[in-house]
PDB file of C-alpha atoms in Angstrom:
ATOM      1  CA  UNK A   1      12.991  12.330  -1.013  1.00 48.00           C
ATOM      2  CA  UNK A   2      10.559  10.198  -3.000  1.00 69.00           C
ATOM      3  CA  UNK A   3      10.232   7.813  -0.055  1.00 80.00           C
ATOM      4  CA  UNK A   4       9.461  10.763   2.198  1.00 82.00           C
ATOM      5  CA  UNK A   5       6.733  11.914  -0.184  1.00 81.00           C
ATOM      6  CA  UNK A   6       5.268   8.413  -0.246  1.00 86.00           C
ATOM      7  CA  UNK A   7       5.090   8.160   3.553  1.00 88.00           C
ATOM      8  CA  UNK A   8       3.622  11.654   3.759  1.00 87.00           C
ATOM      9  CA  UNK A   9       0.909  10.789   1.244  1.00 88.00           C
ATOM     10  CA  UNK A  10       0.188   7.481   2.964  1.00 91.00           C
ATOM     11  CA  UNK A  11      -0.300   9.177   6.333  1.00 91.00           C
ATOM     12  CA  UNK A  12      -2.533  11.850   4.802  1.00 89.00           C
ATOM     13  CA  UNK A  13      -4.624   9.199   3.064  1.00 91.00           C
ATOM     14  CA  UNK A  14      -5.173   7.507   6.433  1.00 92.00           C
ATOM     15  CA  UNK A  15      -6.912  10.714   7.528  1.00 90.00           C
ATOM     16  CA  UNK A  16      -9.546   9.894   4.912  1.00 88.00           C
ATOM     17  CA  UNK A  17      -9.907   6.378   6.318  1.00 93.00           C
ATOM     18  CA  UNK A  18     -10.369   7.769   9.820  1.00 94.00           C
ATOM     19  CA  UNK A  19     -13.016  10.217   8.618  1.00 92.00           C
ATOM     20  CA  UNK A  20     -14.900   7.354   6.924  1.00 93.00           C
ATOM     21  CA  UNK A  21     -14.734   5.446  10.211  1.00 95.00           C
ATOM     22  CA  UNK A  22     -15.987   8.564  12.008  1.00 93.00           C
ATOM     23  CA  UNK A  23     -19.066   8.654   9.789  1.00 91.00           C
ATOM     24  CA  UNK A  24     -19.675   4.963  10.462  1.00 93.00           C
ATOM     25  CA  UNK A  25     -19.219   5.526  14.192  1.00 93.00           C
ATOM     26  CA  UNK A  26     -21.892   8.216  14.105  1.00 90.00           C
ATOM     27  CA  UNK A  27     -24.314   5.638  12.681  1.00 89.00           C
ATOM     28  CA  UNK A  28     -23.584   2.739  15.032  1.00 90.00           C
ATOM     29  CA  UNK A  29     -23.746   4.889  18.176  1.00 90.00           C
ATOM     30  CA  UNK A  30     -27.386   5.653  17.411  1.00 85.00           C
ATOM     31  CA  UNK A  31     -30.369   3.277  17.389  1.00 83.00           C
ATOM     32  CA  UNK A  32     -31.074   1.640  14.041  1.00 76.00           C
ATOM     33  CA  UNK A  33     -33.588   3.889  12.219  1.00 77.00           C
ATOM     34  CA  UNK A  34     -37.065   2.875  11.166  1.00 80.00           C
ATOM     35  CA  UNK A  35     -37.971   2.783   7.491  1.00 81.00           C
ATOM     36  CA  UNK A  36     -39.108   6.420   7.297  1.00 87.00           C
ATOM     37  CA  UNK A  37     -35.970   7.735   8.987  1.00 85.00           C
ATOM     38  CA  UNK A  38     -33.867   5.445   6.810  1.00 83.00           C
ATOM     39  CA  UNK A  39     -35.546   6.876   3.718  1.00 88.00           C
ATOM     40  CA  UNK A  40     -34.843  10.443   4.811  1.00 90.00           C
ATOM     41  CA  UNK A  41     -31.210   9.656   5.566  1.00 83.00           C
ATOM     42  CA  UNK A  42     -30.817   7.819   2.242  1.00 86.00           C
ATOM     43  CA  UNK A  43     -32.207  10.877   0.474  1.00 90.00           C
ATOM     44  CA  UNK A  44     -29.794  13.096   2.402  1.00 89.00           C
ATOM     45  CA  UNK A  45     -26.876  10.830   1.476  1.00 83.00           C
ATOM     46  CA  UNK A  46     -28.010  10.853  -2.168  1.00 88.00           C
ATOM     47  CA  UNK A  47     -27.900  14.647  -2.094  1.00 90.00           C
ATOM     48  CA  UNK A  48     -24.356  14.533  -0.746  1.00 83.00           C
ATOM     49  CA  UNK A  49     -23.329  12.113  -3.494  1.00 81.00           C
ATOM     50  CA  UNK A  50     -24.973  14.154  -6.255  1.00 90.00           C
ATOM     51  CA  UNK A  51     -23.308  17.319  -5.018  1.00 87.00           C
ATOM     52  CA  UNK A  52     -19.902  15.621  -4.975  1.00 80.00           C
ATOM     53  CA  UNK A  53     -20.536  14.187  -8.423  1.00 86.00           C
ATOM     54  CA  UNK A  54     -21.834  17.204 -10.341  1.00 91.00           C
ATOM     55  CA  UNK A  55     -20.567  20.227  -8.401  1.00 86.00           C
ATOM     56  CA  UNK A  56     -17.114  18.886  -7.569  1.00 81.00           C
ATOM     57  CA  UNK A  57     -15.759  15.928  -9.559  1.00 82.00           C
ATOM     58  CA  UNK A  58     -17.534  16.419 -12.907  1.00 90.00           C
ATOM     59  CA  UNK A  59     -17.220  20.210 -12.672  1.00 90.00           C
ATOM     60  CA  UNK A  60     -13.460  20.035 -12.135  1.00 86.00           C
ATOM     61  CA  UNK A  61     -13.051  17.507 -14.954  1.00 90.00           C
ATOM     62  CA  UNK A  62     -14.948  19.720 -17.424  1.00 94.00           C
ATOM     63  CA  UNK A  63     -12.859  22.758 -16.483  1.00 92.00           C
ATOM     64  CA  UNK A  64      -9.545  20.883 -16.549  1.00 90.00           C
ATOM     65  CA  UNK A  65      -9.731  18.656 -19.641  1.00 93.00           C
ATOM     66  CA  UNK A  66     -12.541  20.238 -21.635  1.00 94.00           C
ATOM     67  CA  UNK A  67     -16.256  19.708 -22.150  1.00 95.00           C
ATOM     68  CA  UNK A  68     -16.041  16.753 -24.537  1.00 95.00           C
ATOM     69  CA  UNK A  69     -13.364  14.763 -22.708  1.00 95.00           C
ATOM     70  CA  UNK A  70     -14.908  15.525 -19.338  1.00 95.00           C
ATOM     71  CA  UNK A  71     -18.282  14.193 -20.477  1.00 96.00           C
ATOM     72  CA  UNK A  72     -16.724  11.103 -22.053  1.00 96.00           C
ATOM     73  CA  UNK A  73     -14.956  10.255 -18.794  1.00 95.00           C
ATOM     74  CA  UNK A  74     -18.099  10.960 -16.769  1.00 96.00           C
ATOM     75  CA  UNK A  75     -20.380   8.707 -18.824  1.00 97.00           C
ATOM     76  CA  UNK A  76     -17.659   6.071 -19.025  1.00 95.00           C
ATOM     77  CA  UNK A  77     -17.912   5.911 -15.236  1.00 90.00           C
ATOM     78  CA  UNK A  78     -21.700   5.588 -15.459  1.00 93.00           C
ATOM     79  CA  UNK A  79     -21.508   2.740 -17.997  1.00 94.00           C
ATOM     80  CA  UNK A  80     -18.684   1.011 -16.128  1.00 88.00           C
ATOM     81  CA  UNK A  81     -20.501   0.916 -12.800  1.00 87.00           C
ATOM     82  CA  UNK A  82     -23.778   0.024 -14.493  1.00 88.00           C
ATOM     83  CA  UNK A  83     -21.957  -2.987 -15.954  1.00 88.00           C
ATOM     84  CA  UNK A  84     -20.212  -3.897 -12.680  1.00 84.00           C
ATOM     85  CA  UNK A  85     -23.421  -3.810 -10.676  1.00 83.00           C
ATOM     86  CA  UNK A  86     -24.865  -6.667 -12.723  1.00 82.00           C
ATOM     87  CA  UNK A  87     -22.199  -8.994 -11.331  1.00 80.00           C
ATOM     88  CA  UNK A  88     -22.806  -8.128  -7.680  1.00 75.00           C
ATOM     89  CA  UNK A  89     -25.041 -10.948  -6.378  1.00 71.00           C
ATOM     90  CA  UNK A  90     -28.032 -10.040  -4.270  1.00 66.00           C
ATOM     91  CA  UNK A  91     -27.347 -11.270  -0.737  1.00 63.00           C
ATOM     92  CA  UNK A  92     -29.096 -14.454   0.352  1.00 60.00           C
ATOM     93  CA  UNK A  93     -28.344 -13.501   3.940  1.00 50.00           C
ATOM     94  CA  UNK A  94     -31.442 -13.634   6.157  1.00 51.00           C
ATOM     95  CA  UNK A  95     -31.170 -10.839   8.726  1.00 50.00           C
ATOM     96  CA  UNK A  96     -32.009 -11.568  12.349  1.00 53.00           C
ATOM     97  CA  UNK A  97     -35.580 -10.904  13.325  1.00 53.00           C
ATOM     98  CA  UNK A  98     -36.339  -7.673  15.137  1.00 53.00           C
ATOM     99  CA  UNK A  99     -38.355  -8.109  18.366  1.00 51.00           C
ATOM    100  CA  UNK A 100     -40.697  -5.386  17.133  1.00 50.00           C
ATOM    101  CA  UNK A 101     -41.560  -7.634  14.198  1.00 50.00           C
ATOM    102  CA  UNK A 102     -42.954 -10.427  16.385  1.00 50.00           C
ATOM    103  CA  UNK A 103     -46.350  -8.746  16.428  1.00 51.00           C
ATOM    104  CA  UNK A 104     -46.543  -9.290  12.684  1.00 49.00           C
ATOM    105  CA  UNK A 105     -46.117 -13.038  12.990  1.00 47.00           C
ATOM    106  CA  UNK A 106     -49.858 -13.585  13.462  1.00 50.00           C
ATOM    107  CA  UNK A 107     -50.827 -12.165  10.070  1.00 51.00           C
ATOM    108  CA  UNK A 108     -49.679 -15.245   8.196  1.00 53.00           C
ATOM    109  CA  UNK A 109     -46.101 -14.018   8.019  1.00 56.00           C
ATOM    110  CA  UNK A 110     -46.868 -11.420   5.341  1.00 63.00           C
ATOM    111  CA  UNK A 111     -45.712  -8.417   7.357  1.00 62.00           C
ATOM    112  CA  UNK A 112     -42.610 -10.203   8.593  1.00 67.00           C
ATOM    113  CA  UNK A 113     -41.711 -11.368   5.095  1.00 69.00           C
ATOM    114  CA  UNK A 114     -42.188  -7.832   3.781  1.00 74.00           C
ATOM    115  CA  UNK A 115     -39.854  -6.441   6.423  1.00 72.00           C
ATOM    116  CA  UNK A 116     -37.230  -9.068   5.633  1.00 76.00           C
ATOM    117  CA  UNK A 117     -37.534  -8.201   1.951  1.00 76.00           C
ATOM    118  CA  UNK A 118     -36.947  -4.559   2.833  1.00 77.00           C
ATOM    119  CA  UNK A 119     -33.865  -5.522   4.835  1.00 81.00           C
ATOM    120  CA  UNK A 120     -32.438  -7.566   1.962  1.00 82.00           C
ATOM    121  CA  UNK A 121     -32.988  -4.643  -0.412  1.00 82.00           C
ATOM    122  CA  UNK A 122     -31.301  -2.249   1.977  1.00 85.00           C
ATOM    123  CA  UNK A 123     -28.408  -4.659   2.554  1.00 85.00           C
ATOM    124  CA  UNK A 124     -27.888  -4.975  -1.213  1.00 85.00           C
ATOM    125  CA  UNK A 125     -27.932  -1.192  -1.508  1.00 84.00           C
ATOM    126  CA  UNK A 126     -25.327  -0.933   1.247  1.00 87.00           C
ATOM    127  CA  UNK A 127     -23.039  -3.436  -0.486  1.00 88.00           C
ATOM    128  CA  UNK A 128     -23.291  -1.578  -3.797  1.00 88.00           C
ATOM    129  CA  UNK A 129     -22.674   1.724  -2.014  1.00 86.00           C
ATOM    130  CA  UNK A 130     -19.524   0.291  -0.412  1.00 89.00           C
ATOM    131  CA  UNK A 131     -18.263  -0.843  -3.832  1.00 88.00           C
ATOM    132  CA  UNK A 132     -18.998   2.585  -5.299  1.00 86.00           C
ATOM    133  CA  UNK A 133     -17.193   4.329  -2.450  1.00 86.00           C
ATOM    134  CA  UNK A 134     -14.143   2.132  -3.112  1.00 90.00           C
ATOM    135  CA  UNK A 135     -14.107   3.299  -6.734  1.00 84.00           C
ATOM    136  CA  UNK A 136     -14.405   6.848  -5.446  1.00 79.00           C
ATOM    137  CA  UNK A 137     -11.626   6.627  -2.858  1.00 85.00           C
ATOM    138  CA  UNK A 138      -9.038   4.911  -5.068  1.00 87.00           C
ATOM    139  CA  UNK A 139      -8.349   7.850  -7.444  1.00 81.00           C
ATOM    140  CA  UNK A 140      -8.615  10.236  -4.504  1.00 78.00           C
ATOM    141  CA  UNK A 141      -5.620   8.416  -3.015  1.00 84.00           C
ATOM    142  CA  UNK A 142      -3.801   9.105  -6.286  1.00 80.00           C
ATOM    143  CA  UNK A 143      -4.708  12.778  -5.958  1.00 76.00           C
ATOM    144  CA  UNK A 144      -3.356  12.900  -2.407  1.00 82.00           C
ATOM    145  CA  UNK A 145      -0.055  11.428  -3.579  1.00 83.00           C
ATOM    146  CA  UNK A 146       0.300  13.946  -6.414  1.00 73.00           C
ATOM    147  CA  UNK A 147      -0.626  16.764  -4.048  1.00 71.00           C
ATOM    148  CA  UNK A 148       2.027  15.573  -1.608  1.00 78.00           C
ATOM    149  CA  UNK A 149       4.616  15.677  -4.402  1.00 72.00           C
ATOM    150  CA  UNK A 150       3.896  19.394  -4.753  1.00 68.00           C
ATOM    151  CA  UNK A 151       4.327  19.959  -1.035  1.00 72.00           C
ATOM    152  CA  UNK A 152       2.962  19.266   2.426  1.00 73.00           C
ATOM    153  CA  UNK A 153       0.473  22.135   2.313  1.00 67.00           C
ATOM    154  CA  UNK A 154      -1.066  21.013  -0.971  1.00 64.00           C
ATOM    155  CA  UNK A 155      -1.295  17.398   0.183  1.00 71.00           C
ATOM    156  CA  UNK A 156      -2.805  18.497   3.500  1.00 75.00           C
ATOM    157  CA  UNK A 157      -5.336  20.637   1.661  1.00 67.00           C
ATOM    158  CA  UNK A 158      -6.441  17.662  -0.420  1.00 68.00           C
ATOM    159  CA  UNK A 159      -6.581  15.412   2.637  1.00 77.00           C
ATOM    160  CA  UNK A 160      -8.836  17.873   4.472  1.00 74.00           C
ATOM    161  CA  UNK A 161     -11.163  18.197   1.472  1.00 69.00           C
ATOM    162  CA  UNK A 162     -11.378  14.430   1.059  1.00 75.00           C
ATOM    163  CA  UNK A 163     -11.941  13.933   4.805  1.00 79.00           C
ATOM    164  CA  UNK A 164     -14.966  16.239   4.615  1.00 72.00           C
ATOM    165  CA  UNK A 165     -16.375  14.038   1.839  1.00 69.00           C
ATOM    166  CA  UNK A 166     -15.568  10.780   3.579  1.00 83.00           C
ATOM    167  CA  UNK A 167     -17.554  11.432   6.751  1.00 84.00           C
ATOM    168  CA  UNK A 168     -20.940  11.362   4.950  1.00 80.00           C
ATOM    169  CA  UNK A 169     -19.651   8.513   2.789  1.00 82.00           C
ATOM    170  CA  UNK A 170     -19.050   6.478   5.944  1.00 89.00           C
ATOM    171  CA  UNK A 171     -22.626   7.253   6.952  1.00 86.00           C
ATOM    172  CA  UNK A 172     -23.924   6.232   3.521  1.00 85.00           C
ATOM    173  CA  UNK A 173     -22.240   2.819   3.745  1.00 89.00           C
ATOM    174  CA  UNK A 174     -22.797   2.031   7.420  1.00 91.00           C
ATOM    175  CA  UNK A 175     -26.421   3.151   7.589  1.00 88.00           C
ATOM    176  CA  UNK A 176     -28.021   0.529   5.303  1.00 89.00           C
ATOM    177  CA  UNK A 177     -25.702  -2.217   6.574  1.00 91.00           C
ATOM    178  CA  UNK A 178     -26.641  -1.449  10.189  1.00 91.00           C
ATOM    179  CA  UNK A 179     -30.357  -1.261   9.400  1.00 88.00           C
ATOM    180  CA  UNK A 180     -30.356  -4.542   7.479  1.00 88.00           C
ATOM    181  CA  UNK A 181     -28.140  -6.654   9.755  1.00 88.00           C
ATOM    182  CA  UNK A 182     -28.563  -4.970  13.170  1.00 87.00           C
ATOM    183  CA  UNK A 183     -24.812  -5.573  13.560  1.00 91.00           C
ATOM    184  CA  UNK A 184     -22.814  -2.544  14.679  1.00 92.00           C
ATOM    185  CA  UNK A 185     -19.507  -4.285  14.020  1.00 93.00           C
ATOM    186  CA  UNK A 186     -20.438  -5.300  10.480  1.00 93.00           C
ATOM    187  CA  UNK A 187     -21.661  -1.794   9.655  1.00 93.00           C
ATOM    188  CA  UNK A 188     -18.590  -0.104  11.128  1.00 95.00           C
ATOM    189  CA  UNK A 189     -15.995  -2.358   9.534  1.00 95.00           C
ATOM    190  CA  UNK A 190     -17.687  -2.450   6.118  1.00 94.00           C
ATOM    191  CA  UNK A 191     -17.608   1.357   5.970  1.00 93.00           C
ATOM    192  CA  UNK A 192     -14.053   1.546   7.291  1.00 94.00           C
ATOM    193  CA  UNK A 193     -12.778  -1.034   4.810  1.00 93.00           C
ATOM    194  CA  UNK A 194     -14.337   0.934   1.949  1.00 92.00           C
ATOM    195  CA  UNK A 195     -12.168   3.869   3.029  1.00 92.00           C
ATOM    196  CA  UNK A 196      -9.009   1.757   2.764  1.00 93.00           C
ATOM    197  CA  UNK A 197      -9.202   2.099  -1.026  1.00 93.00           C
ATOM    198  CA  UNK A 198      -7.667   5.555  -0.578  1.00 92.00           C
ATOM    199  CA  UNK A 199      -4.249   4.449   0.773  1.00 94.00           C
ATOM    200  CA  UNK A 200      -4.346   1.685  -1.852  1.00 93.00           C
ATOM    201  CA  UNK A 201      -4.585   4.445  -4.448  1.00 89.00           C
ATOM    202  CA  UNK A 202      -1.488   6.066  -2.945  1.00 89.00           C
ATOM    203  CA  UNK A 203       0.412   2.781  -3.127  1.00 91.00           C
ATOM    204  CA  UNK A 204      -0.741   2.107  -6.699  1.00 88.00           C
ATOM    205  CA  UNK A 205       0.321   5.481  -8.073  1.00 83.00           C
ATOM    206  CA  UNK A 206       3.649   5.289  -6.224  1.00 83.00           C
ATOM    207  CA  UNK A 207       4.414   1.871  -7.738  1.00 84.00           C
ATOM    208  CA  UNK A 208       2.973   2.271 -11.229  1.00 79.00           C
ATOM    209  CA  UNK A 209       3.738   5.948 -11.894  1.00 71.00           C
ATOM    210  CA  UNK A 210       6.985   6.582 -10.075  1.00 60.00           C
ATOM    211  CA  UNK A 211       7.996   9.415 -12.371  1.00 60.00           C
ATOM    212  CA  UNK A 212       4.691  11.191 -13.001  1.00 65.00           C
ATOM    213  CA  UNK A 213       1.020  10.691 -13.676  1.00 67.00           C
ATOM    214  CA  UNK A 214      -0.587  12.731 -16.425  1.00 78.00           C
ATOM    215  CA  UNK A 215      -2.831  15.290 -14.648  1.00 78.00           C
ATOM    216  CA  UNK A 216      -5.410  14.960 -17.433  1.00 86.00           C
ATOM    217  CA  UNK A 217      -5.690  11.222 -16.757  1.00 84.00           C
ATOM    218  CA  UNK A 218      -6.198  11.848 -13.046  1.00 78.00           C
ATOM    219  CA  UNK A 219      -8.855  14.477 -13.732  1.00 85.00           C
ATOM    220  CA  UNK A 220     -10.512  12.077 -16.149  1.00 89.00           C
ATOM    221  CA  UNK A 221     -10.504   9.308 -13.531  1.00 83.00           C
ATOM    222  CA  UNK A 222     -12.048  11.647 -10.985  1.00 81.00           C
ATOM    223  CA  UNK A 223     -14.647  12.661 -13.581  1.00 88.00           C
ATOM    224  CA  UNK A 224     -15.510   9.017 -14.173  1.00 88.00           C
ATOM    225  CA  UNK A 225     -15.816   8.577 -10.411  1.00 81.00           C
ATOM    226  CA  UNK A 226     -18.343  11.398 -10.576  1.00 87.00           C
ATOM    227  CA  UNK A 227     -20.320   9.233 -12.984  1.00 90.00           C
ATOM    228  CA  UNK A 228     -20.087   6.314 -10.561  1.00 86.00           C
ATOM    229  CA  UNK A 229     -21.373   8.485  -7.704  1.00 82.00           C
ATOM    230  CA  UNK A 230     -24.245   9.866  -9.776  1.00 90.00           C
ATOM    231  CA  UNK A 231     -25.275   6.353 -10.849  1.00 90.00           C
ATOM    232  CA  UNK A 232     -25.066   5.163  -7.258  1.00 85.00           C
ATOM    233  CA  UNK A 233     -27.264   7.987  -5.959  1.00 87.00           C
ATOM    234  CA  UNK A 234     -29.892   7.729  -8.698  1.00 92.00           C
ATOM    235  CA  UNK A 235     -29.966   3.937  -9.040  1.00 88.00           C
ATOM    236  CA  UNK A 236     -29.718   2.846  -5.405  1.00 84.00           C
ATOM    237  CA  UNK A 237     -30.258   5.608  -2.870  1.00 85.00           C
ATOM    238  CA  UNK A 238     -33.120   7.612  -4.368  1.00 91.00           C
ATOM    239  CA  UNK A 239     -35.423   4.623  -5.089  1.00 90.00           C
ATOM    240  CA  UNK A 240     -35.085   3.478  -1.467  1.00 86.00           C
ATOM    241  CA  UNK A 241     -35.704   7.008  -0.224  1.00 90.00           C
ATOM    242  CA  UNK A 242     -38.856   7.295  -2.366  1.00 93.00           C
ATOM    243  CA  UNK A 243     -40.154   3.927  -1.163  1.00 89.00           C
ATOM    244  CA  UNK A 244     -39.548   4.477   2.531  1.00 88.00           C
ATOM    245  CA  UNK A 245     -40.365   8.126   3.200  1.00 92.00           C
ATOM    246  CA  UNK A 246     -42.303   9.279   0.133  1.00 93.00           C
ATOM    247  CA  UNK A 247     -41.292  11.293  -2.912  1.00 93.00           C
ATOM    248  CA  UNK A 248     -41.811  14.781  -1.470  1.00 94.00           C
ATOM    249  CA  UNK A 249     -39.902  14.125   1.749  1.00 96.00           C
ATOM    250  CA  UNK A 250     -37.110  12.330  -0.119  1.00 94.00           C
ATOM    251  CA  UNK A 251     -36.639  15.217  -2.571  1.00 96.00           C
ATOM    252  CA  UNK A 252     -36.443  17.672   0.332  1.00 96.00           C
ATOM    253  CA  UNK A 253     -33.807  15.486   1.986  1.00 94.00           C
ATOM    254  CA  UNK A 254     -31.826  15.368  -1.280  1.00 94.00           C
ATOM    255  CA  UNK A 255     -31.654  19.150  -1.530  1.00 96.00           C
ATOM    256  CA  UNK A 256     -30.724  19.477   2.142  1.00 94.00           C
ATOM    257  CA  UNK A 257     -27.873  17.045   1.517  1.00 89.00           C
ATOM    258  CA  UNK A 258     -26.736  18.967  -1.558  1.00 91.00           C
ATOM    259  CA  UNK A 259     -26.859  22.250   0.350  1.00 91.00           C
ATOM    260  CA  UNK A 260     -24.792  20.840   3.221  1.00 85.00           C
ATOM    261  CA  UNK A 261     -22.104  19.488   0.901  1.00 80.00           C
ATOM    262  CA  UNK A 262     -22.015  22.729  -1.132  1.00 83.00           C
ATOM    263  CA  UNK A 263     -21.665  24.721   2.092  1.00 81.00           C
ATOM    264  CA  UNK A 264     -18.762  22.540   3.224  1.00 71.00           C
ATOM    265  CA  UNK A 265     -17.018  22.984  -0.137  1.00 68.00           C
ATOM    266  CA  UNK A 266     -17.521  26.756   0.013  1.00 74.00           C
ATOM    267  CA  UNK A 267     -16.250  26.961   3.581  1.00 66.00           C
ATOM    268  CA  UNK A 268     -13.161  24.995   2.608  1.00 59.00           C
ATOM    269  CA  UNK A 269     -12.527  27.238  -0.396  1.00 65.00           C
ATOM    270  CA  UNK A 270     -12.769  30.532   1.491  1.00 62.00           C
ATOM    271  CA  UNK A 271     -10.862  29.330   4.573  1.00 51.00           C
ATOM    272  CA  UNK A 272      -7.707  28.208   2.759  1.00 50.00           C
ATOM    273  CA  UNK A 273      -5.059  30.421   1.139  1.00 46.00           C
ATOM    274  CA  UNK A 274      -5.299  30.789  -2.615  1.00 54.00           C
ATOM    275  CA  UNK A 275      -1.831  29.397  -3.221  1.00 45.00           C
ATOM    276  CA  UNK A 276      -2.891  26.014  -1.806  1.00 43.00           C
ATOM    277  CA  UNK A 277      -6.453  25.946  -3.110  1.00 45.00           C
ATOM    278  CA  UNK A 278      -7.719  22.892  -4.937  1.00 46.00           C
TER     279      UNK A 278
END
């Protein structure tokens, strides 16, 4: 029976990987955006991340394990990712030149160098986003496993909710990678690989916690992931959005992103039976 639960959870977690790949596919099937469009989309993605962080992960942690513990887990995630990010080296990779940038070659190389600097910044942001998404997906895989232990319907409910989150997460990872490198394959596979942290979470909880995993610990981990997501949105996505499309437009994009994610969470809540609600 336990083996059946494991396989069920593993299959359900692969739904999350496919939804991450779907978000990446949406990016690579479209032309690489210019800086203004990139800024708007980064602001939109930041809104999605902030909504997931505060209105979903942190909110559930506060309600489940209490205000004090929930906040401690949340800010532990902020401090942890703030520490980790210092050890992620800025890429030395020099992206291929865009044909549209050849016109800037006659100005002494200033415009071309500026564009390459932008691309390096965006590439670094994409790498950090991918790392943050991995931290996000890993405990979600644990949640899928525990949901599957309770039954197929509960596990399926969790898988659907996570799949809704993972589509914009795939966009958030693939978008900066595609813009910076102009490589559709690199953007697609980087985003898809970040989603593989979810089945790894299933495997980890099945091996390390064969009997049971304390629900408070899982809620705390998800709360700390909320801190990671908030740090990621505020430290990486919003500054790029402000630089590339302006503060007013970026803020509008953030709230549109938050509204879209809140609407998806509400639709999920009202469309599922209460006995299998999250």
